[in-house]
XYZ file of C-alpha atoms in Angstrom:
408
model
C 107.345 104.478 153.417
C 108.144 106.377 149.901
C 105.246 104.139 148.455
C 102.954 105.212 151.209
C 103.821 109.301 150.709
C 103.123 108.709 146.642
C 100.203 106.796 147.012
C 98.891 109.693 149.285
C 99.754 112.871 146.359
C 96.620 114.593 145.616
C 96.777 116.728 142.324
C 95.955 120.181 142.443
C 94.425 121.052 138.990
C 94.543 124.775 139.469
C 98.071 125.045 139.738
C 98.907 122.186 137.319
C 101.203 120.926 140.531
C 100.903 117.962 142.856
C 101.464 118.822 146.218
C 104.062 116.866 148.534
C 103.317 114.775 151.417
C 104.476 114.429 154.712
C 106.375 111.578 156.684
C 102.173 110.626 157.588
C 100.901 110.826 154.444
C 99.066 114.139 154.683
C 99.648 117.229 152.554
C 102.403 119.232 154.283
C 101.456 122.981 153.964
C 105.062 123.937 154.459
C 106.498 121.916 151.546
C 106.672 122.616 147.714
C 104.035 121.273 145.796
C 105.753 119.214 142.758
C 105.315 120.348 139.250
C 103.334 117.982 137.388
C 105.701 118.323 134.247
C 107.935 116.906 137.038
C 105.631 113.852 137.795
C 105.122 113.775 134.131
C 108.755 113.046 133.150
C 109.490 110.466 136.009
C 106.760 108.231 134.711
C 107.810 108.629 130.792
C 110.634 106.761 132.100
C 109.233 103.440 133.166
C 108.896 100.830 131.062
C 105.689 99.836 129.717
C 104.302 97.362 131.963
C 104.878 99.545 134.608
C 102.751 102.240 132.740
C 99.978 100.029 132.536
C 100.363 98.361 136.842
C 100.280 102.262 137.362
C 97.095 103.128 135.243
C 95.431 100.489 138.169
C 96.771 101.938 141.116
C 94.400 105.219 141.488
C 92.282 107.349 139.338
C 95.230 110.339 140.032
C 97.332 108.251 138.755
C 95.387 106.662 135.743
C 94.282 110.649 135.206
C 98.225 111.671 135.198
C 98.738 108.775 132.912
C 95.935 110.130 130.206
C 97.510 113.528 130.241
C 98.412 114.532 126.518
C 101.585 116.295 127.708
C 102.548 112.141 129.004
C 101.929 110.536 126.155
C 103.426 112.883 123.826
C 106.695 112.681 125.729
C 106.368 108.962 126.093
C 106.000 108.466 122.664
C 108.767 110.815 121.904
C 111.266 108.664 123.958
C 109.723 105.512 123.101
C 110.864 106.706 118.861
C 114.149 108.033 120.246
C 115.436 104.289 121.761
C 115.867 101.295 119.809
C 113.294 100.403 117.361
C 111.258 97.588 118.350
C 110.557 94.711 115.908
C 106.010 94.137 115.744
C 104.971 90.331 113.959
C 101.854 89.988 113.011
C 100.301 86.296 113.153
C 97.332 86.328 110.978
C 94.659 83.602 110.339
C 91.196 83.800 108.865
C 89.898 84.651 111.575
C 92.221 85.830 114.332
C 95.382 88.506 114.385
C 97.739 88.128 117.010
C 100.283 90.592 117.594
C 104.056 90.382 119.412
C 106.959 91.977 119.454
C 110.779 91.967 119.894
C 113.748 94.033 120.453
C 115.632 94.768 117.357
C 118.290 92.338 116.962
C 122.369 93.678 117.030
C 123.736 91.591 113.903
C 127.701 91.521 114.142
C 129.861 90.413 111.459
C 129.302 86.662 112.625
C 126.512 84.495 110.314
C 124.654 83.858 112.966
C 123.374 86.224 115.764
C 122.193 84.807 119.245
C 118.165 84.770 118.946
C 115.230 86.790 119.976
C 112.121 86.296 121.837
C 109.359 87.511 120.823
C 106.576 88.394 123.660
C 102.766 88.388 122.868
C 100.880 91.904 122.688
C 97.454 90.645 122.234
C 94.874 88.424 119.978
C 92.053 90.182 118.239
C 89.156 88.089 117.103
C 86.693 88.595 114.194
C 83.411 86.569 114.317
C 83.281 83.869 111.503
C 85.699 83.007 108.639
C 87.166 85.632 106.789
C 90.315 87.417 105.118
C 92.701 89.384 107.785
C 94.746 91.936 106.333
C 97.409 93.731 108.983
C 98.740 97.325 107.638
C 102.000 98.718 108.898
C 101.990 99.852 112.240
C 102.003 103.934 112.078
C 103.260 105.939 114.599
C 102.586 102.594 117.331
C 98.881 101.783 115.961
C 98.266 99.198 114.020
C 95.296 99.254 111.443
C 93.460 95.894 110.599
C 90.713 95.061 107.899
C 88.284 91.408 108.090
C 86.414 90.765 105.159
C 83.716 87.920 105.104
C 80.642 87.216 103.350
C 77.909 86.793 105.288
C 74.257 85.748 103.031
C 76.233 86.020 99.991
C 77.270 89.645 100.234
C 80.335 91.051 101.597
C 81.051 92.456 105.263
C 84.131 94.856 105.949
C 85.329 95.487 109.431
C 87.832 98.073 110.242
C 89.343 98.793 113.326
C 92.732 100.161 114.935
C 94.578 98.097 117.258
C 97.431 99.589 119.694
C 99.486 96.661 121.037
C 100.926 98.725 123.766
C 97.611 99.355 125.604
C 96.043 96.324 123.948
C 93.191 99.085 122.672
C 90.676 97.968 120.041
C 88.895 100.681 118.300
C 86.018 99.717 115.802
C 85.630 102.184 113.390
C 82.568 102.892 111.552
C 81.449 101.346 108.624
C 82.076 102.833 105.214
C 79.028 104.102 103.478
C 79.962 103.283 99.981
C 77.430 101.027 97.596
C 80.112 99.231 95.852
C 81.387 95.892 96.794
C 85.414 96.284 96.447
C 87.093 98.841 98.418
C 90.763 99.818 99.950
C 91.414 101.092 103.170
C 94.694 103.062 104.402
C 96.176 104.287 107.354
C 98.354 107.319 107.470
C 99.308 109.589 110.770
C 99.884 113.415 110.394
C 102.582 114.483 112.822
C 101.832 118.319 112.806
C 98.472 117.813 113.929
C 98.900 114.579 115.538
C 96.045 113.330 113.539
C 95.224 109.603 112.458
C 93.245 108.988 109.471
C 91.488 106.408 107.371
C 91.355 107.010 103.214
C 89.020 104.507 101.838
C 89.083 104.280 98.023
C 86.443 102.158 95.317
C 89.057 100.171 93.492
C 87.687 101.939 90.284
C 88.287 104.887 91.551
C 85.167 106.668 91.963
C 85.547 107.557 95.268
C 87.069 108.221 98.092
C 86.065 109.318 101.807
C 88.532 109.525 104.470
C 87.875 109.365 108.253
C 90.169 111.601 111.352
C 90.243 108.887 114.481
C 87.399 109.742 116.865
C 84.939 111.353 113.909
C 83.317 110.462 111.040
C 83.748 109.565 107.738
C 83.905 112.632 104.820
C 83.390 112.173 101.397
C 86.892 113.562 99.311
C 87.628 114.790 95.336
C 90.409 113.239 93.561
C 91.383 115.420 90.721
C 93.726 112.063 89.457
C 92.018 109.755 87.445
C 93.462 105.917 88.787
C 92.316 102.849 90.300
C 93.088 100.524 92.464
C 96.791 98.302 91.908
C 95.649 95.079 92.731
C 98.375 93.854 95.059
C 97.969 97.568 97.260
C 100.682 97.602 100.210
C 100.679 101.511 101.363
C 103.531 103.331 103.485
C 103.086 106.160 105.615
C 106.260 108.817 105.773
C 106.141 111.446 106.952
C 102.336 112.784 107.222
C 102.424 111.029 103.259
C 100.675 108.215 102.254
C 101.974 106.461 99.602
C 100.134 103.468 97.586
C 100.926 102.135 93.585
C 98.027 103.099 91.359
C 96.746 102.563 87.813
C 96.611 105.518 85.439
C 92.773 105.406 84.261
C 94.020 107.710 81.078
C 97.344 106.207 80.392
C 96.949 102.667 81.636
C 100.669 103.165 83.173
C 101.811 102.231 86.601
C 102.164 105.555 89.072
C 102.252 106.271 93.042
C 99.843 108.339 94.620
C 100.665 110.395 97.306
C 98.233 111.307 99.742
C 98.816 114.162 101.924
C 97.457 113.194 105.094
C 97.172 116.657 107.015
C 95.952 118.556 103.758
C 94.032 115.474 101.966
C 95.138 116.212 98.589
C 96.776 113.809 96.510
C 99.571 114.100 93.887
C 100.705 111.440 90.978
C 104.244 110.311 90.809
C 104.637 108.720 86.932
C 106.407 105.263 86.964
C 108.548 105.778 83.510
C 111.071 103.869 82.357
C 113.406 101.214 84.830
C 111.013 102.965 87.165
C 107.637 101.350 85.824
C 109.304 97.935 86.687
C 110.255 98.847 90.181
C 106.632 100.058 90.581
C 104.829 96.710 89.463
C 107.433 94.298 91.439
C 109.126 96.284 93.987
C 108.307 96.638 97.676
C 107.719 100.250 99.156
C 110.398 100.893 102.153
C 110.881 104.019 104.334
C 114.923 104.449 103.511
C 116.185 107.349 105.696
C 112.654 109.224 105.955
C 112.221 108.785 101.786
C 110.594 106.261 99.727
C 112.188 103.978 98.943
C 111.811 100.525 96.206
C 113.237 97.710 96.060
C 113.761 94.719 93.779
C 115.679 91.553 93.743
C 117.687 90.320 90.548
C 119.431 87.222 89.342
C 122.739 87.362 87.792
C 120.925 87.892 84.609
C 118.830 90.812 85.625
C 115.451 89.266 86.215
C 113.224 90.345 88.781
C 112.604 86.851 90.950
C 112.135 85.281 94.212
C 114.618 86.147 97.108
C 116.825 82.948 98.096
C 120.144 81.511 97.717
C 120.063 82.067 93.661
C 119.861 86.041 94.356
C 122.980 87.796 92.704
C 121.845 92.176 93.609
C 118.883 94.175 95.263
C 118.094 97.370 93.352
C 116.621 100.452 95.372
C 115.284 103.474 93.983
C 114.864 106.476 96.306
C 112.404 109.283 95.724
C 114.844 112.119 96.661
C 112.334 115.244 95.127
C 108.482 114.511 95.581
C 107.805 118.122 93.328
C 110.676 117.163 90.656
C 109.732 113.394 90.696
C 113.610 112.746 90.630
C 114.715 109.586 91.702
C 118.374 108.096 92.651
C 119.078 104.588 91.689
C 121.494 102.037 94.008
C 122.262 98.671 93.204
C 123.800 96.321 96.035
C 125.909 93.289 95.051
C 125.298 90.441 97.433
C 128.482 88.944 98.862
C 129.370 85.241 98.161
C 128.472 83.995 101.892
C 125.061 85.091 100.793
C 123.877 81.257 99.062
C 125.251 79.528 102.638
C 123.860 81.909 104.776
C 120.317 81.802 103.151
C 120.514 78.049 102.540
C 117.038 76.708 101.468
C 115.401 79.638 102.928
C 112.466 81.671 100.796
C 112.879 85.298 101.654
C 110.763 88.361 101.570
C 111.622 91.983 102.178
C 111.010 93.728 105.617
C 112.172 96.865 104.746
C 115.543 99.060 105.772
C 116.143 99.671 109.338
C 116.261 103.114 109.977
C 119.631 103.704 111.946
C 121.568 101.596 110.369
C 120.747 101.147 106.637
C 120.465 97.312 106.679
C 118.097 95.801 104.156
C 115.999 93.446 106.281
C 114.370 90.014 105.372
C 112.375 87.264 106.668
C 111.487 83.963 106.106
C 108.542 82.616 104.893
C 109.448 78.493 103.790
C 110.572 76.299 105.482
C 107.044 76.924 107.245
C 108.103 75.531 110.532
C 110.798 78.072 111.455
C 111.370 82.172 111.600
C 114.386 84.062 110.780
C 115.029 87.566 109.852
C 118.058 88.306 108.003
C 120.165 91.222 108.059
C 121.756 92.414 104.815
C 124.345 95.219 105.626
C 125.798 97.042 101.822
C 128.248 99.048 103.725
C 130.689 96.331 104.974
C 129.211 93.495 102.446
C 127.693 91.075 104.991
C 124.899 88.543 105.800
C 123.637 87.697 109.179
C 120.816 85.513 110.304
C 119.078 85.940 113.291
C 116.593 83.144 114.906
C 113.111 84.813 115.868
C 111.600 82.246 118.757
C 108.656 82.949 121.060
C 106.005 83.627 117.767
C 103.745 80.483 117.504
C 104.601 78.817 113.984
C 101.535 76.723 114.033
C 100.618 76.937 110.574
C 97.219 75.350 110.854
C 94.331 77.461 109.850
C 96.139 79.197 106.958
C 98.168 81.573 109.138
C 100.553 83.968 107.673
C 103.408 85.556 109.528
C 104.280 88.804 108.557
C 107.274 91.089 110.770
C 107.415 95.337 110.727
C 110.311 97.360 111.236
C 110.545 100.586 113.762
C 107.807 100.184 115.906
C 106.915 102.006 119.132
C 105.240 102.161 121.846
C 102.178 104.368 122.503
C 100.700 105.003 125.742
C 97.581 106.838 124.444
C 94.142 105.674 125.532
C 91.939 106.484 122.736
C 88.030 107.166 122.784
């Protein structure tokens, strides 16, 4: 009977309400009519498969669901609970996304494992390279480059494994051959946006979701880095660059709500960190990290590892920097065994540098390095298809969320 009396609500617009029903399903005159903020809050708190049986039941319901006032507040609860873990399969020619709770590493080794489930597959016409950004506030933004009669073809397009949304985005209208694409979210506005760059820095054009793309000036003379792995914090984009002038290594920061940028200078330890470390959101700063050996070489990550070095950016204007370095404990060489590792990043509520595995090929782990009580734990990812046919390359993103949005 209560599914009857719901399926029955009509909205009223013009009082932003939804009247109540009676025991027949017909609008009782005599009862309230319920708030829609009401209606609004009781659905922010199913899960999301629910969200997405309910977008089917009626077109009140699927309009309800596209309300901006819903998804706000969904994503807003979806960032308050438990990060979720997103993997990325990628081959040259297909991405296919899942994702996992966050694991709860104890002091044990060895954690009980997690199943992954499968978001969606995304499919690109013809052979090709697949590259899978950092998901950004629950979107994920994915570039396929092929060459098609000698000449290469860029596709871009934004990917939301919650809905399972594909959004093609137009093509960039730049004359050169080699170009860099970034995604960065500003949360004042609530604005997405695309900054493509010429890797010889020439130009630059950036495009808001849902417009067009707009040609930009770049006061800062530098080109492309060629191994460029951005990282959106904050409404900033940041991305390693090449001073043009200098020849040095620097970060640019991109502004994404005012689209201005601003050089950071890589000088001294720092330059190093730059060229070889990995960019990681530590505590809502930037972070970079490095792996030593006991003799202070930057080197692979596996059982030979002695330290990790991080450098925060702790003032953007001052360009001042804190340094940490993080002794690995001695379970470290057993619990890594034969394992080749690469950096995740730092999970955000706990401070726990996070690592995955990458050889052997046939198996996926994610480690958990915690520097406050010393300790190593392993943690068995299953439900990801390992088939490594067809050059596929696994790659596994920290803090993800879920976003509701249906976007045009």
């Amino acid at each position: 009977m209560e599914t009857q009396q719901t399926l029955n609500v009509s909205w009223d617009s013009q009082r932003n309400t939804l009247p109540k029903t009676s025991d027949n399903g017909r609008e009782s005159s005599s009862a309230s009519p319920i708030p829609t903020d009401v209606i609004v809050d009781i659905f922010s708190r199913l899960p999301l498969k629910s969200i997405a049986i309910c977008r089917c039941v009626s077109k009140l319901w699927a309009s309800v669901l596209r309300l901006p006032d819903f998804t706000e507040l969904f994503l807003t609860k979806s960032s308050s609970r438990l990060p979720q873990l997103l993997h990325a399969r990628v081959t040259n020619s297909e991405l296919f996304l899942f994702s996992s709770a966050s694991p709860h590493p104890d002091e044990n080794s060895s954690s009980p494992p997690v199943v992954a489930s499968r978001h969606m597959k995304l499919s690109f016409g013809g052979f090709g390279e697949i590259s899978c950004g950092r998901p950004v506030s629950g979107l994920v933004f994915v570039k396929h480059v092929r060459v098609l009669d000698g000449e290469k073809e860029t596709s871009l397009a934004i990917c939301n494994p919650s809905t399972r949304q594909v959004l093609h985005l137009p093509k960039v209208e730049m004359k050169r051959l080699k170009v860099r694409s970034m995604f960065g979210y500003d949360p004042v506005d609530k604005q997405y946006k695309v900054l493509c760059m010429t890797t010889d820095g020439g130009h630059y054009q950036v495009l808001t979701l849902g417009g067009s793309w707009r040609m930009l000036e770049c006061c800062i003379p530098h080109y492309d880095y060629p191994l460029l792995k951005e990282i959106c914090i904050d409404g900033v984009l940041y991305y390693k660059s090449i001073n043009q002038s200098t020849q040095t290594y620097l970060i640019v920061c991109f502004d994404v709500r005012s689209e201005k940028f601003r050089p950071i200078e890589a000088k001294g330890s720092l330059g190093r960190a730059v060229l070889t470390g990995d960019m990681v959101n530590y505590g809502g700063r930037l972070g970079l990290i490095i792996c030593e050996d006991n003799r202070g070489n930057v080197g692979a990550i596996n059982r030979r590892s002695s330290r990790f070095k991080l450098w925060v950016l702790e003032d953007v204007e001052k360009q001042e920097w804190s340094e940490r370095v993080f002794v690995l404990p001695a379970e470290w060489k057993n619990v890594v065994g034969e394992h080749r590792l690469n950096f995740v990043g730092v999970a955000s509520r706990t401070n726990e540098i996070v690592l995955s595995s990458w050889y052997p090929i046939n198996c996926f782990y994610l480690f958990y390095f915690d520097p406050e009580i010393d300790t190593v734990v392993r943690v068995e990812m299953q439900g990801v298809d390992m088939d490594v046919s067809n050059y596929a390359v696994l790659q596994t993103f920290l803090d993800h969320v879920e976003d509701v949005k249906l976007y045009a």
